[in-house]
Coordinates of C-alpha atoms in Angstrom, one line a residue:
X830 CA 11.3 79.9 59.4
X831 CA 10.3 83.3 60.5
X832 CA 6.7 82.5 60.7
X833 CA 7.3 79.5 61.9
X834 CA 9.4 81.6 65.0
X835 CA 6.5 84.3 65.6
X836 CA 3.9 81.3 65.7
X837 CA 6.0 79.7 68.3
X838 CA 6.7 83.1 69.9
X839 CA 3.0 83.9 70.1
X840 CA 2.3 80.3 71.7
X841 CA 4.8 81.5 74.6
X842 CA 3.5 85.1 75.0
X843 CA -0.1 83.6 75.8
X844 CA 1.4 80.5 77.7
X845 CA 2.6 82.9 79.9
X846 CA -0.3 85.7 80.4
X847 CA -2.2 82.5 81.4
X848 CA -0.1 81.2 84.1
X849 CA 0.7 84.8 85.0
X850 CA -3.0 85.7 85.5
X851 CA -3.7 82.5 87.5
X852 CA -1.2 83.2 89.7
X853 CA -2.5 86.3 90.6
X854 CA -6.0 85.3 90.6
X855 CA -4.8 82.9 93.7
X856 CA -3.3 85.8 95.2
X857 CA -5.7 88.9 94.6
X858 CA -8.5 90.3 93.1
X859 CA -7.9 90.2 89.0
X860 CA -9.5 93.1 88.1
X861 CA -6.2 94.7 86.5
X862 CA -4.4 91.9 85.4
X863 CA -2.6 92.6 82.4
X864 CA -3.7 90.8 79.4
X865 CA -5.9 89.1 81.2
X866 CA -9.3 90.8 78.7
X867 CA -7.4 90.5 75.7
X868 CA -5.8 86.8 76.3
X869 CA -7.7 84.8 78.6
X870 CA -11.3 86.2 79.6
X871 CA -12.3 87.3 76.0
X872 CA -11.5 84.1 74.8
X873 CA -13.3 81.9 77.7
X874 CA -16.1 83.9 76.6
X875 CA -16.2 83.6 73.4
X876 CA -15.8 79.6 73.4
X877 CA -18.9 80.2 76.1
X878 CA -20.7 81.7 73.5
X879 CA -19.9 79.5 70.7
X880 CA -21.3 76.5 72.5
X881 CA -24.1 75.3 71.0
X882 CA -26.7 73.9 73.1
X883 CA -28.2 75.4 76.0
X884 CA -27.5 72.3 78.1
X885 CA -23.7 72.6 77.8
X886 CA -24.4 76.2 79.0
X887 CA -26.1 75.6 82.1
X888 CA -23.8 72.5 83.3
X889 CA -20.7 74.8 82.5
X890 CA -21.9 76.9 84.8
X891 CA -23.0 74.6 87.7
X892 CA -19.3 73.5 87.1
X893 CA -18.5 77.0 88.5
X894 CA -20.2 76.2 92.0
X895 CA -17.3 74.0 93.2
X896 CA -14.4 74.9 95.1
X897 CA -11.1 76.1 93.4
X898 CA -9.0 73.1 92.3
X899 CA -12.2 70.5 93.0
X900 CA -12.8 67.0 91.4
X901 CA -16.1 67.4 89.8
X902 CA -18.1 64.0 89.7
X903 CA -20.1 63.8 86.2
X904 CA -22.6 61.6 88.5
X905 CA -23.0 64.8 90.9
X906 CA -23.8 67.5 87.5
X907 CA -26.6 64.6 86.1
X908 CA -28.3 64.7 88.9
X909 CA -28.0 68.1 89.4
X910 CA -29.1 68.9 85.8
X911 CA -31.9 66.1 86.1
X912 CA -33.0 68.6 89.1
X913 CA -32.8 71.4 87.5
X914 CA -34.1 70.6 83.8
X915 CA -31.0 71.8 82.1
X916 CA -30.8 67.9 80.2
X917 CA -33.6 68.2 77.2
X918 CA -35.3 65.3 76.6
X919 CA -34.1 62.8 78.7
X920 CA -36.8 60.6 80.3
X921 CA -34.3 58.4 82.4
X922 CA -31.6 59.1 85.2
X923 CA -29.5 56.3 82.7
X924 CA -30.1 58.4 80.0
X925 CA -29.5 61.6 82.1
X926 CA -25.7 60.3 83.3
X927 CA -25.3 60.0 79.3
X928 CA -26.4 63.1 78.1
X929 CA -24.2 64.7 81.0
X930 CA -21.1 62.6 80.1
X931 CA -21.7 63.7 76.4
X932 CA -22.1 67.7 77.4
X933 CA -18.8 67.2 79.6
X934 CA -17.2 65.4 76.3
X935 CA -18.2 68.8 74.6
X936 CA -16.9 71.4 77.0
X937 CA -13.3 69.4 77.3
X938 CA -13.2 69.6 73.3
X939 CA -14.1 73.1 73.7
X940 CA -11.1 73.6 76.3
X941 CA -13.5 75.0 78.7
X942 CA -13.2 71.7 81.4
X943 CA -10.1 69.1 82.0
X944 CA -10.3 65.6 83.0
X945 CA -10.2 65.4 86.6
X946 CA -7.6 63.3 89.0
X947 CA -10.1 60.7 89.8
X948 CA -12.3 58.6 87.4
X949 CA -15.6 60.3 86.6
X950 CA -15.0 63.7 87.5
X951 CA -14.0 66.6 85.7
X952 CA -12.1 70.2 86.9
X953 CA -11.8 73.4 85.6
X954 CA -8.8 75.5 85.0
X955 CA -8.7 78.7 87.7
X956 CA -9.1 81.1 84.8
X957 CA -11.9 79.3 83.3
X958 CA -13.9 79.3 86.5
X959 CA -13.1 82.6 87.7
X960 CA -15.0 83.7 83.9
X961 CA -17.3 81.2 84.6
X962 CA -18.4 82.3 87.9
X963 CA -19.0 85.7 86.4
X964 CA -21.4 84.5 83.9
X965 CA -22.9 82.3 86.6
X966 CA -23.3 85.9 88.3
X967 CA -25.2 87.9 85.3
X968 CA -27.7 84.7 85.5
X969 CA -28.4 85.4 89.7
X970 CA -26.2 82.6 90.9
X971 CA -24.3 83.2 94.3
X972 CA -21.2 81.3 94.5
X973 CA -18.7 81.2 97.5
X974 CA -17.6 78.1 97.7
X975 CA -14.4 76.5 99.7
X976 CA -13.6 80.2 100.6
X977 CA -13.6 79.3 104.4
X978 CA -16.8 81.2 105.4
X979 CA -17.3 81.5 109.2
X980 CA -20.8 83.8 108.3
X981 CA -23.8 83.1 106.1
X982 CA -23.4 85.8 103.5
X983 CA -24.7 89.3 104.2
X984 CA -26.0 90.9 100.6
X985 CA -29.5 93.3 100.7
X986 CA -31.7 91.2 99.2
X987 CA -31.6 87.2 98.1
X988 CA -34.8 87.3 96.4
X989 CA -33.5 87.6 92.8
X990 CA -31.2 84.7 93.2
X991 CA -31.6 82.1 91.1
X992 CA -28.3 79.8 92.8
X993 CA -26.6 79.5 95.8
X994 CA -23.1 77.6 96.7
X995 CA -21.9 78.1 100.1
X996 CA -20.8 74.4 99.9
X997 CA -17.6 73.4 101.8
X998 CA -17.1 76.2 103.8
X999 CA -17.5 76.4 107.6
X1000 CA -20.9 77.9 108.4
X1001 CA -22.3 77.3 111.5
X1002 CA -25.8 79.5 111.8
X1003 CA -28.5 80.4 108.7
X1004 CA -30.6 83.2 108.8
X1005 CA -34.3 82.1 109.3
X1006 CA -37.5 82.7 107.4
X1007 CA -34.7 84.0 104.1
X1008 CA -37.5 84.9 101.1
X1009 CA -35.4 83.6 98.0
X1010 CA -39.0 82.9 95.9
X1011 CA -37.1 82.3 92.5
X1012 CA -34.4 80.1 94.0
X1013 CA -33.9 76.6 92.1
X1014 CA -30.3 75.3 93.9
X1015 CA -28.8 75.3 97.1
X1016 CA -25.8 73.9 97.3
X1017 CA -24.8 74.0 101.2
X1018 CA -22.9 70.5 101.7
X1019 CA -20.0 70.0 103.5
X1020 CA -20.9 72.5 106.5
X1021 CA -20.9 70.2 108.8
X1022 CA -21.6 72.0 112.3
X1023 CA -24.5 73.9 109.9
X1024 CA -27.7 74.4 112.2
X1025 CA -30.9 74.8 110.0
X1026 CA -34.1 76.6 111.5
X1027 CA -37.0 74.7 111.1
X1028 CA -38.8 77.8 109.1
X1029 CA -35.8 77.9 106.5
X1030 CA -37.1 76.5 103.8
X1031 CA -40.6 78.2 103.8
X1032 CA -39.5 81.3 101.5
X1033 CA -37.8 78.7 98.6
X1034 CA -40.9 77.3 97.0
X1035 CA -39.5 77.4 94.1
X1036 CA -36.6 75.4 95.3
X1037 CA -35.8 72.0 92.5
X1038 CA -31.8 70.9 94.0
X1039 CA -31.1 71.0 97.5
X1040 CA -27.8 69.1 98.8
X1041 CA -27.4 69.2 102.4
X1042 CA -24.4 66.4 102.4
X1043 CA -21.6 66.0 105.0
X1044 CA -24.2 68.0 107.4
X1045 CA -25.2 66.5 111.1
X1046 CA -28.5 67.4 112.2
X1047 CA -31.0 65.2 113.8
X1048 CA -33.9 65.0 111.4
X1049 CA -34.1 67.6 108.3
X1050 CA -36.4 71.1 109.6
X1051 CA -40.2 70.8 109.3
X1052 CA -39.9 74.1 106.3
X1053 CA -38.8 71.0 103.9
X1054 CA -42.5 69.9 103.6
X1055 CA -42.8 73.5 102.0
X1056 CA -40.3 72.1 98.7
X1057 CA -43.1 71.0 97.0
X1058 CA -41.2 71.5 93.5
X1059 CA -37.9 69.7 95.0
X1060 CA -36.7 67.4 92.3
X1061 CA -33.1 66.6 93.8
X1062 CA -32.6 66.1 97.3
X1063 CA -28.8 65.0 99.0
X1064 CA -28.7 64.5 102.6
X1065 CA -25.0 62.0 101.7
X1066 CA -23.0 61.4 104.8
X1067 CA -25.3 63.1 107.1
X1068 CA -24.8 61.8 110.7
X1069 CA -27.2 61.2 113.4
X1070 CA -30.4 61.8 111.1
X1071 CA -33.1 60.8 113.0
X1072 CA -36.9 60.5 111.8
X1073 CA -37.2 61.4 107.6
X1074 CA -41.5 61.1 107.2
X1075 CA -41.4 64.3 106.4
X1076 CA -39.4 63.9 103.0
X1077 CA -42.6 61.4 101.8
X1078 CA -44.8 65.3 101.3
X1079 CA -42.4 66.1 98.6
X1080 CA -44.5 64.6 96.4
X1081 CA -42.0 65.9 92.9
X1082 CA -38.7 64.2 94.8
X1083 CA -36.7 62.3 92.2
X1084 CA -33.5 61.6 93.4
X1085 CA -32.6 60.8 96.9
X1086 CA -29.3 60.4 98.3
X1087 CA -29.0 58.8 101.6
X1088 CA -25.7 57.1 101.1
X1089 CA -22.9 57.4 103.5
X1090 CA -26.0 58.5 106.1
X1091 CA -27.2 56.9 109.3
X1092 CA -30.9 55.9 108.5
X1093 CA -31.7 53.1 110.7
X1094 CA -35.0 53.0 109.0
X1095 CA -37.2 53.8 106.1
X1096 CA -40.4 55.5 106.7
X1097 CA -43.6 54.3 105.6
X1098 CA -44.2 57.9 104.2
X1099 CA -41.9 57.2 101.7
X1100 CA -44.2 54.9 99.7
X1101 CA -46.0 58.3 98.6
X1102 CA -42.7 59.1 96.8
X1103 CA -44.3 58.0 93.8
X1104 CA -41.9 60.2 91.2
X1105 CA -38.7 58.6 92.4
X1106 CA -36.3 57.4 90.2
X1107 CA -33.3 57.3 92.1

């Protein structure tokens, strides 16, 4: 009975240090929280570590891109990991959304995602993605996202980035001719009065994900014919797109979302998409 009391007493103590610390994550900065290295971080960490396979890594930590609280659509991280190359040996987008519902499977066993509130998406506990951003960090990812930005983010350099998530904020201007030459993501959806320079793109060769959803803009800047190793491109929901020819030079494009957008017609250019799977 005594054990059984300090096992059930233990079970409280860390009950509470969690809900303590992500109250005061929403609130402040949690860099003194206490109990928060010994109970919650350390062990986030360690169940980070533990996994197995790099793939489970990598889509753990795109997890960390969305907003606080955010339904995370399984759909969304495949075709983000099919962009990317973080799914090993998949030679399908069918057998992509597998392996990605699989790796999810394994980080919900691992306690390190929930199920989300809708079908087909996941979440992540605010502890678990304030750790998770942080490891995002050490690997050169930049994530602000759903933090109500008004500015594009001023840091001294971008050129070591590997990631950027400034998606669902409320950014209105871009700084032009940016030289990020070993960035692979860019998450900027959901900006919706975002104006895009036409030279942009032209310092992102490197570029593979690029998810411009929810943004209005007439026709996509000229500097996307520069994406020449673009694998994922969203423009979902974009209003008022005018002429797309220039999307048929990205001769590595894979997946292209257009849904929810206002194409009144396909280009002819697009036949020279001849990678596409989606």
């Amino acid at each position: 009975l005594h054990k059984e009391y300090r096992r059930q007493r233990q079970m409280c103590i860390r009950d509470s240090v969690w809900k303590d610390a992500a109250e005061q994550l929403k609130s402040s900065a949690p860099t003194n929280i206490e109990g928060m290295e010994e109970f919650v971080v350390s062990r986030v960490e360690l169940s980070y570590n533990y996994l197995k396979s790099e793939e489970a890594k990598s889509i753990f930590r795109l997890c960390s891109c969305f907003p606080e609280d955010y339904d995370i659509p399984i759909e969304v991280l495949a075709r983000y990991g099919w962009g990317l190359r973080c799914l090993q040996n998949v030679d399908s987008v069918e057998k992509a959304r597998g392996r990605a519902h699989s790796v999810v499977s394994t980080l919900i066993f691992s306690y390190l995602l929930i199920d989300g509130e809708e079908e087909g998406c996941v979440k992540m506990h605010d502890v678990v993605r304030y750790v998770a951003q942080q490891i995002a960090s050490k690997n050169k990812f930049m994530i602000k996202a759903g933090v109500e930005l008004k500015d594009w983010p001023s840091i001294n350099t971008f050129e070591d980035l590997t990631g950027i998530s400034l998606m669902f904020n409320d950014i209105h201007e871009v700084h032009e001719g940016l030289e990020c030459p070993r960035l692979q993501a860019l998450l900027l959806q959901e900006n919706s009065l975002l104006v895009i320079p036409d030279r942009f793109f032209q310092g992102m060769k490197d570029l593979k994900v690029l998810d411009l959803g929810g943004i209005r803009m007439v026709s996509p800047p000229s500097s996307l014919s520069f994406l020449s190793n673009l694998g994922t491109l969203s423009l979902h929901d974009c209003r008022g797109l005018g002429d797309l020819s220039l999307i048929g030079e990205l001769s590595r494009l894979e997946i292209l979302d257009l849904s929810e957008s206002d194409v009144s017609e396909i280009p002819v250019s697009f036949g020279r998409l001849g990678h596409l799977r989606l």
